């Protein structure tokens, strides 16, 4: 056996160095470089059966490649199917990350218990009895789900050969280790090598693999950045453990859009799909309150109605505060500058707090008009008329700019019982004979005069 070799890796970003140094040149972090053993044994982790002809693969012209659509595997979960782009692609590798205790293991265990395919659930963090206790809380029983508590990849592959599953779930990639790398589980080398072995297995057997990944205190997936490059799909499970709603986002997807969103409700018996999220994102109240406005936004192909809350008050400490939750703080400062310069509202000496209800973050510029309405409503202490909603982008000159797919936004507002929607005059609206009144506006002053006289 050859001599063991070592190298130095940054534990934050995975950059390799020939010798130790105090600061990583790539990510600029200090004291994150550690020595690790990199020499592998002359073995392979996953052996493929030789091709019948014994020939090596050859390059093909792109018009010779079979373009038949890959049949996706239905997860029986509508929200997960939407985020994945229609289901699990055979042979794909999916990475699911999120805060501790957010429900990653619960989500995948729940899906594996309901899947019509033979599933192997590999856990390196819980015993079989612990998983059984959780499984009984979610669903009575399942004949297709196998539970394995193991962390060594060689033993996992032996069990895969024996059981012949159709889907493999790993909880989590940071607990796995291989004999071919002499370093601790969770290190840069181990994560990179075990992931490479799983990718080789998935691509050669056409069996999809789903990995659970830990995250750092900054919210990024722990381990080298190359981990996210290696896998086909990266999903992020978000939410606050103190609230019941969870959001599933796609950060990377080689087989579908990354703009889709899935919403779940955490219950005692597992996660429930929320098919109409607009109802949970809008608070139900009898009396009208100032500082709230309803916006229509789009997440992928799904229209959502969200509530924007604002509080404008006189600055107590001299320097006005600008605080946002779920909305870009720099964009709020821009809108406040537009209101001051173009529309004449004196907000420079006032604190402004903005909140998007439901715990979600929104980047859609179409909610700008609702943000303006909420801020002016709180400043004037006059509530926005019940039944009003907004869809428009605010420009630097104070004009209301058109937004994309306005027809879909109008239909969603009408479906949820709103009677008036404010949109830009420059939007091309194809809808005819709608039951909702469409208020066409060109400037912020037009909106303010209609809302507050």
Coordinates of C-alpha atoms in Angstrom, one line a residue:
X1 CA 0.0 0.0 0.0
X2 CA 1.3 3.4 -0.9
X3 CA 2.3 6.0 1.7
X4 CA -0.5 7.9 3.3
X5 CA -0.6 11.5 2.0
X6 CA -2.1 14.5 3.7
X7 CA -3.2 17.9 2.5
X8 CA -4.8 21.0 4.0
X9 CA -8.4 22.0 3.5
X10 CA -10.5 25.0 4.5
X11 CA -13.4 23.6 6.6
X12 CA -15.6 26.5 5.5
X13 CA -15.3 26.4 1.7
X14 CA -13.3 23.3 0.9
X15 CA -10.3 25.0 -0.8
X16 CA -7.2 22.8 -0.8
X17 CA -3.7 24.0 0.2
X18 CA -0.3 22.5 0.1
X19 CA 0.6 23.8 3.6
X20 CA -1.1 25.3 6.6
X21 CA -1.9 29.0 6.7
X22 CA -3.9 31.2 9.0
X23 CA -6.4 32.7 6.5
X24 CA -8.2 31.1 3.6
X25 CA -7.5 33.0 0.4
X26 CA -10.9 32.0 -1.1
X27 CA -13.4 32.8 1.6
X28 CA -11.2 35.0 3.8
X29 CA -12.1 33.1 7.0
X30 CA -9.4 32.7 9.7
X31 CA -8.3 29.5 11.4
X32 CA -10.5 27.2 9.3
X33 CA -7.7 25.3 7.5
X34 CA -7.0 21.8 8.9
X35 CA -4.9 18.8 7.8
X36 CA -6.6 15.8 6.4
X37 CA -5.5 12.5 5.0
X38 CA -6.3 12.2 1.3
X39 CA -4.6 9.0 0.1
X40 CA -7.2 6.4 -0.9
X41 CA -6.8 2.6 -1.0
X42 CA -6.7 1.0 -4.4
X43 CA -10.3 -0.1 -4.3
X44 CA -13.6 1.0 -5.8
X45 CA -16.7 1.5 -3.7
X46 CA -19.4 0.5 -6.2
X47 CA -18.6 -2.0 -9.0
X48 CA -20.6 -2.0 -12.2
X49 CA -21.3 -5.0 -14.3
X50 CA -19.3 -4.9 -17.5
X51 CA -21.2 -4.2 -20.7
X52 CA -22.1 -7.2 -22.8
X53 CA -19.9 -6.1 -25.6
X54 CA -17.1 -5.0 -23.4
X55 CA -16.8 -1.8 -25.4
X56 CA -16.2 1.6 -23.8
X57 CA -18.8 4.3 -24.4
X58 CA -18.3 6.4 -27.5
X59 CA -19.4 10.0 -28.2
X60 CA -22.7 10.5 -30.1
X61 CA -24.0 13.3 -32.2
X62 CA -26.6 15.2 -30.3
X63 CA -29.3 14.4 -32.9
X64 CA -28.5 10.6 -32.4
X65 CA -29.3 10.7 -28.7
X66 CA -32.6 9.3 -27.6
X67 CA -34.7 12.3 -26.6
X68 CA -37.6 10.3 -25.0
X69 CA -38.8 12.1 -21.8
X70 CA -37.6 10.5 -18.6
X71 CA -40.5 9.0 -16.6
X72 CA -40.6 10.7 -13.2
X73 CA -41.4 8.8 -10.0
X74 CA -44.5 10.2 -8.2
X75 CA -43.8 11.0 -4.6
X76 CA -47.5 11.1 -3.7
X77 CA -46.8 14.6 -2.2
X78 CA -48.2 17.4 -4.4
X79 CA -46.0 20.1 -2.9
X80 CA -42.7 18.1 -3.3
X81 CA -43.7 17.1 -6.8
X82 CA -44.2 20.8 -7.7
X83 CA -40.8 21.8 -6.3
X84 CA -39.0 18.9 -8.0
X85 CA -40.6 19.7 -11.3
X86 CA -43.1 16.8 -11.5
X87 CA -41.5 14.1 -9.4
X88 CA -38.2 12.3 -8.7
X89 CA -36.0 11.7 -11.8
X90 CA -34.5 8.1 -11.8
X91 CA -30.8 8.2 -11.1
X92 CA -30.8 11.7 -9.7
X93 CA -29.2 12.9 -6.5
X94 CA -31.3 15.4 -4.4
X95 CA -29.9 17.3 -1.3
X96 CA -32.3 18.6 1.3
X97 CA -31.0 21.1 3.8
X98 CA -32.6 23.1 6.7
X99 CA -32.4 24.1 10.3
X100 CA -32.1 21.5 13.1
X101 CA -35.6 20.4 14.1
X102 CA -37.3 22.0 11.1
X103 CA -38.8 18.7 9.9
X104 CA -36.4 17.4 7.2
X105 CA -36.3 13.8 8.6
X106 CA -40.1 13.9 9.2
X107 CA -40.8 15.0 5.6
X108 CA -38.7 12.3 4.0
X109 CA -39.8 9.5 6.4
X110 CA -43.4 10.5 5.8
X111 CA -42.8 10.3 2.0
X112 CA -40.9 7.0 2.2
X113 CA -43.8 5.5 4.2
X114 CA -46.4 6.5 1.5
X115 CA -44.3 5.8 -1.6
X116 CA -45.5 2.9 -3.8
X117 CA -41.9 2.1 -4.5
X118 CA -39.5 -0.1 -2.4
X119 CA -37.6 2.4 -0.3
X120 CA -34.5 2.1 1.9
X121 CA -34.3 4.8 4.6
X122 CA -30.7 4.9 6.0
X123 CA -30.2 6.8 9.2
X124 CA -26.9 7.6 10.9
X125 CA -28.5 9.7 13.6
X126 CA -31.4 7.7 15.0
X127 CA -31.9 4.0 16.0
X128 CA -34.5 1.8 14.3
X129 CA -36.7 2.0 17.4
X130 CA -36.6 5.8 17.4
X131 CA -37.6 5.9 13.7
X132 CA -40.4 3.4 14.4
X133 CA -41.8 5.6 17.1
X134 CA -42.0 8.5 14.7
X135 CA -43.4 6.4 11.9
X136 CA -46.3 5.2 14.1
X137 CA -47.2 8.8 14.7
X138 CA -47.2 9.6 11.0
X139 CA -48.9 6.5 9.5
X140 CA -49.8 3.1 10.9
X141 CA -47.6 0.9 8.7
X142 CA -45.9 0.4 5.4
X143 CA -44.8 -2.7 3.5
X144 CA -42.4 -0.9 1.1
X145 CA -40.2 1.0 3.6
X146 CA -37.0 -0.6 5.0
X147 CA -35.1 1.1 7.8
X148 CA -31.3 0.7 8.2
X149 CA -29.1 2.4 10.8
X150 CA -25.6 2.4 9.3
X151 CA -22.9 5.0 8.6
X152 CA -20.3 3.1 6.6
X153 CA -21.0 3.3 2.8
X154 CA -19.6 -0.1 2.1
X155 CA -22.1 -1.8 4.4
X156 CA -24.9 0.4 3.0
X157 CA -24.1 -0.8 -0.6
X158 CA -24.1 -4.4 0.6
X159 CA -27.7 -4.0 2.0
X160 CA -28.7 -2.2 -1.2
X161 CA -27.6 -5.2 -3.2
X162 CA -29.5 -7.5 -0.9
X163 CA -32.8 -5.5 -0.8
X164 CA -32.8 -4.0 -4.3
X165 CA -34.6 -0.8 -3.4
X166 CA -36.1 1.6 -5.9
X167 CA -35.3 4.8 -3.9
X168 CA -32.6 5.4 -1.3
X169 CA -32.8 8.1 1.4
X170 CA -29.7 9.0 3.5
X171 CA -30.1 10.8 6.8
X172 CA -27.6 12.5 6.8
X173 CA -24.6 12.8 4.5
X174 CA -22.5 14.3 7.3
X175 CA -22.7 11.1 9.3
X176 CA -21.5 8.8 6.5
X177 CA -17.9 7.7 6.2
X178 CA -16.0 5.4 3.9
X179 CA -13.0 3.1 4.6
X180 CA -11.1 4.6 1.6
X181 CA -10.5 8.0 3.3
X182 CA -8.8 8.1 6.7
X183 CA -10.5 11.1 8.3
X184 CA -13.5 11.6 10.6
X185 CA -17.1 11.6 9.4
X186 CA -18.3 15.1 8.5
X187 CA -14.9 16.3 7.3
X188 CA -14.4 17.8 3.9
X189 CA -12.7 14.7 2.5
X190 CA -15.4 12.3 3.8
X191 CA -18.3 14.4 2.6
X192 CA -16.8 14.7 -0.9
X193 CA -15.8 11.0 -1.2
X194 CA -19.1 9.6 0.2
X195 CA -21.1 11.9 -2.1
X196 CA -19.0 10.8 -5.1
X197 CA -19.7 7.1 -4.3
X198 CA -23.4 7.8 -4.0
X199 CA -23.4 9.7 -7.3
X200 CA -21.6 6.8 -9.0
X201 CA -24.1 4.4 -7.6
X202 CA -27.1 6.5 -8.6
X203 CA -26.0 7.1 -12.2
X204 CA -25.0 3.5 -12.8
X205 CA -28.1 1.8 -11.3
X206 CA -30.6 4.5 -12.2
X207 CA -31.8 4.5 -8.6
X208 CA -32.5 8.0 -7.2
X209 CA -30.8 9.0 -3.9
X210 CA -32.1 11.7 -1.5
X211 CA -29.6 13.2 1.0
X212 CA -30.3 15.2 4.1
X213 CA -27.6 17.8 4.7
X214 CA -26.8 19.9 7.8
X215 CA -26.5 23.7 7.6
X216 CA -24.1 26.1 9.2
X217 CA -25.1 29.0 11.6
X218 CA -25.2 31.3 8.5
X219 CA -27.9 29.1 6.9
X220 CA -25.6 27.6 4.2
X221 CA -25.4 23.8 3.7
X222 CA -22.5 22.5 5.8
X223 CA -19.5 21.0 4.0
X224 CA -17.6 22.0 0.8
X225 CA -19.4 24.1 -1.8
X226 CA -18.6 21.4 -4.3
X227 CA -21.3 19.2 -2.6
X228 CA -24.0 21.5 -4.0
X229 CA -22.3 21.4 -7.4
X230 CA -22.1 17.6 -7.5
X231 CA -25.8 16.9 -6.8
X232 CA -28.6 17.4 -9.3
X233 CA -31.1 19.2 -7.0
X234 CA -30.7 21.3 -3.9
X235 CA -33.8 21.9 -1.7
X236 CA -34.1 24.2 1.3
X237 CA -36.6 23.5 4.1
X238 CA -37.3 26.8 5.8
X239 CA -39.5 28.1 8.6
X240 CA -39.5 29.0 12.3
X241 CA -39.8 26.2 14.8
X242 CA -42.1 28.4 16.8
X243 CA -44.6 28.5 13.9
X244 CA -46.5 25.7 12.3
X245 CA -45.8 26.6 8.6
X246 CA -42.8 25.3 6.7
X247 CA -41.6 26.4 3.2
X248 CA -39.8 24.1 0.7
X249 CA -37.7 25.9 -1.9
X250 CA -35.6 24.7 -4.8
X251 CA -32.1 26.4 -4.9
X252 CA -30.9 24.3 -7.8
X253 CA -32.7 21.9 -10.1
X254 CA -31.3 20.4 -13.2
X255 CA -34.7 18.9 -14.2
X256 CA -37.1 21.8 -13.5
X257 CA -37.6 25.4 -12.4
X258 CA -36.1 26.8 -9.2
X259 CA -38.9 29.3 -8.8
X260 CA -41.5 26.9 -7.4
X261 CA -42.5 26.8 -3.7
X262 CA -44.0 24.2 -1.5
X263 CA -45.8 25.0 1.8
X264 CA -46.5 22.6 4.7
X265 CA -48.2 22.8 8.1
X266 CA -46.5 20.9 10.9
X267 CA -49.0 18.9 12.9
X268 CA -48.7 16.2 15.6
X269 CA -49.0 13.4 13.0
X270 CA -46.5 14.9 10.5
X271 CA -46.5 17.5 7.8
X272 CA -49.7 18.5 6.0
X273 CA -49.7 19.9 2.4
X274 CA -51.1 23.4 2.2
X275 CA -52.8 23.5 -1.2
X276 CA -54.2 27.1 -0.9
X277 CA -51.4 29.1 0.8
X278 CA -53.2 32.4 0.2
X279 CA -55.6 31.6 3.0
X280 CA -52.9 31.1 5.6
X281 CA -50.8 34.1 4.5
X282 CA -53.7 36.6 5.0
X283 CA -54.8 37.1 8.6
X284 CA -58.5 37.0 9.2
X285 CA -59.8 39.9 11.2
X286 CA -63.2 41.5 11.7
X287 CA -62.1 45.1 12.2
X288 CA -60.1 47.2 9.7
X289 CA -56.6 48.2 10.9
X290 CA -54.3 50.8 9.4
X291 CA -50.9 49.7 8.0
X292 CA -51.9 46.6 6.2
X293 CA -52.3 45.9 2.5
X294 CA -52.7 42.8 0.4
X295 CA -50.3 42.1 -2.5
X296 CA -50.5 39.5 -5.3
X297 CA -47.2 37.7 -5.9
X298 CA -46.1 34.7 -7.9
X299 CA -43.9 31.9 -6.8
X300 CA -43.1 29.9 -9.9
X301 CA -46.4 29.1 -11.6
X302 CA -48.4 29.6 -8.3
X303 CA -50.1 33.0 -7.5
X304 CA -50.2 33.9 -3.8
X305 CA -52.0 36.6 -1.9
X306 CA -49.8 37.9 0.9
X307 CA -50.4 40.5 3.6
X308 CA -47.9 43.4 4.0
X309 CA -47.9 45.0 7.5
X310 CA -46.3 48.4 8.1
X311 CA -45.8 50.6 11.2
X312 CA -44.7 54.2 10.8
X313 CA -44.0 56.2 14.0
X314 CA -42.0 59.2 15.0
X315 CA -38.3 58.4 15.6
X316 CA -37.5 58.4 19.3
X317 CA -33.7 58.1 19.2
X318 CA -33.0 60.7 16.6
X319 CA -31.8 58.5 13.8
X320 CA -34.9 56.8 12.1
X321 CA -35.0 53.0 12.1
X322 CA -35.7 51.0 8.9
X323 CA -36.5 47.4 9.7
X324 CA -37.9 44.7 7.4
X325 CA -38.9 41.0 7.7
X326 CA -39.3 39.1 4.5
X327 CA -38.6 42.1 2.3
X328 CA -35.4 43.6 0.9
X329 CA -34.3 46.4 3.2
X330 CA -32.5 48.3 0.4
X331 CA -35.7 48.2 -1.7
X332 CA -37.6 49.6 1.3
X333 CA -35.2 52.5 1.5
X334 CA -35.6 53.2 -2.2
X335 CA -39.4 53.2 -1.9
X336 CA -39.2 55.6 1.1
X337 CA -36.9 57.9 -0.9
X338 CA -39.4 57.9 -3.8
X339 CA -42.3 58.7 -1.5
X340 CA -40.4 61.6 -0.1
X341 CA -39.0 63.1 -3.3
X342 CA -41.7 62.3 -5.8
X343 CA -44.9 62.2 -3.8
X344 CA -44.1 64.7 -1.0
X345 CA -44.7 62.5 2.0
X346 CA -42.4 63.5 4.9
X347 CA -41.0 60.1 6.2
X348 CA -37.4 61.1 6.7
X349 CA -37.8 61.6 10.5
X350 CA -40.0 58.6 11.1
X351 CA -39.3 54.9 12.0
X352 CA -40.6 52.5 9.4
X353 CA -41.1 48.8 10.2
X354 CA -42.3 46.4 7.5
X355 CA -43.3 42.7 7.8
X356 CA -44.5 40.1 5.3
X357 CA -46.8 37.8 7.2
X358 CA -46.6 34.0 7.2
X359 CA -42.8 34.0 7.7
X360 CA -42.0 33.9 4.0
X361 CA -39.5 36.1 2.0
X362 CA -40.6 37.7 -1.2
X363 CA -38.4 39.1 -4.0
X364 CA -41.2 39.8 -6.5
X365 CA -41.1 43.6 -7.4
X366 CA -44.9 43.4 -7.9
X367 CA -45.5 43.8 -4.2
X368 CA -44.0 47.4 -4.2
X369 CA -47.4 49.0 -4.6
X370 CA -48.8 47.1 -1.6
X371 CA -45.7 48.2 0.4
X372 CA -46.4 51.8 -0.5
X373 CA -50.1 51.4 0.4
X374 CA -49.3 49.9 3.8
X375 CA -46.7 52.6 4.6
X376 CA -49.1 55.4 3.7
X377 CA -52.0 53.7 5.5
X378 CA -49.9 53.6 8.7
X379 CA -48.6 57.1 8.3
X380 CA -52.1 58.6 7.8
X381 CA -53.6 56.1 10.3
X382 CA -56.4 55.3 7.8
X383 CA -57.0 51.6 7.0
X384 CA -57.0 50.4 3.4
X385 CA -60.5 49.6 2.3
X386 CA -61.3 45.9 2.8
X387 CA -61.4 44.1 -0.5
X388 CA -58.6 46.1 -2.1
X389 CA -55.4 44.4 -3.3
X390 CA -52.3 45.6 -5.3
X391 CA -50.0 44.4 -8.1
X392 CA -47.5 46.9 -9.3
X393 CA -43.8 47.8 -9.4
X394 CA -42.7 51.3 -8.2
X395 CA -40.1 53.1 -10.3
X396 CA -37.7 55.8 -9.2
X397 CA -39.7 58.5 -10.8
X398 CA -42.8 57.5 -8.8
X399 CA -44.5 55.8 -11.7
X400 CA -46.3 52.4 -11.4
X401 CA -44.7 50.0 -13.7
X402 CA -46.4 46.9 -15.3
X403 CA -45.8 43.4 -13.9
X404 CA -45.7 40.1 -15.7
X405 CA -48.6 37.6 -15.8
X406 CA -51.1 40.2 -14.5
X407 CA -54.1 38.1 -15.7
X408 CA -53.1 35.2 -13.4
X409 CA -52.8 37.6 -10.5
X410 CA -56.2 39.2 -11.2
X411 CA -57.9 35.7 -11.3
X412 CA -56.4 34.7 -8.0
X413 CA -57.6 37.9 -6.4
X414 CA -61.1 37.4 -7.8
X415 CA -61.1 33.8 -6.6
X416 CA -60.4 34.8 -3.1
X417 CA -63.2 37.4 -3.0
X418 CA -61.4 40.7 -3.5
X419 CA -63.5 43.4 -5.3
X420 CA -60.8 45.8 -6.5
X421 CA -57.2 45.4 -7.7
X422 CA -54.8 48.2 -8.4
X423 CA -52.5 47.6 -11.4
X424 CA -50.4 49.7 -13.8
X425 CA -52.2 51.5 -16.6
X426 CA -49.5 50.2 -18.9
X427 CA -50.3 46.5 -18.3
X428 CA -51.9 44.7 -21.2
X429 CA -54.9 42.9 -19.7
X430 CA -56.5 40.2 -21.8
X431 CA -59.3 39.3 -19.3
X432 CA -62.8 40.3 -20.3
X433 CA -66.0 40.5 -18.1
X434 CA -64.2 40.0 -14.8
X435 CA -66.1 40.2 -11.5
X436 CA -63.3 42.2 -9.9
X437 CA -62.9 46.0 -10.5
X438 CA -59.5 46.7 -12.1
X439 CA -58.2 50.1 -11.0
X440 CA -55.6 51.4 -13.5
X441 CA -53.0 53.8 -12.0
X442 CA -49.9 55.6 -13.3
X443 CA -48.3 57.3 -10.3
X444 CA -48.1 56.9 -6.5
X445 CA -50.3 60.1 -6.2
X446 CA -53.1 58.4 -8.0
X447 CA -53.1 55.5 -5.5
X448 CA -52.9 57.8 -2.5
X449 CA -55.8 60.0 -3.7
X450 CA -58.1 56.9 -4.3
X451 CA -57.2 55.3 -1.0
X452 CA -57.1 58.3 1.3
X453 CA -59.0 61.0 -0.6

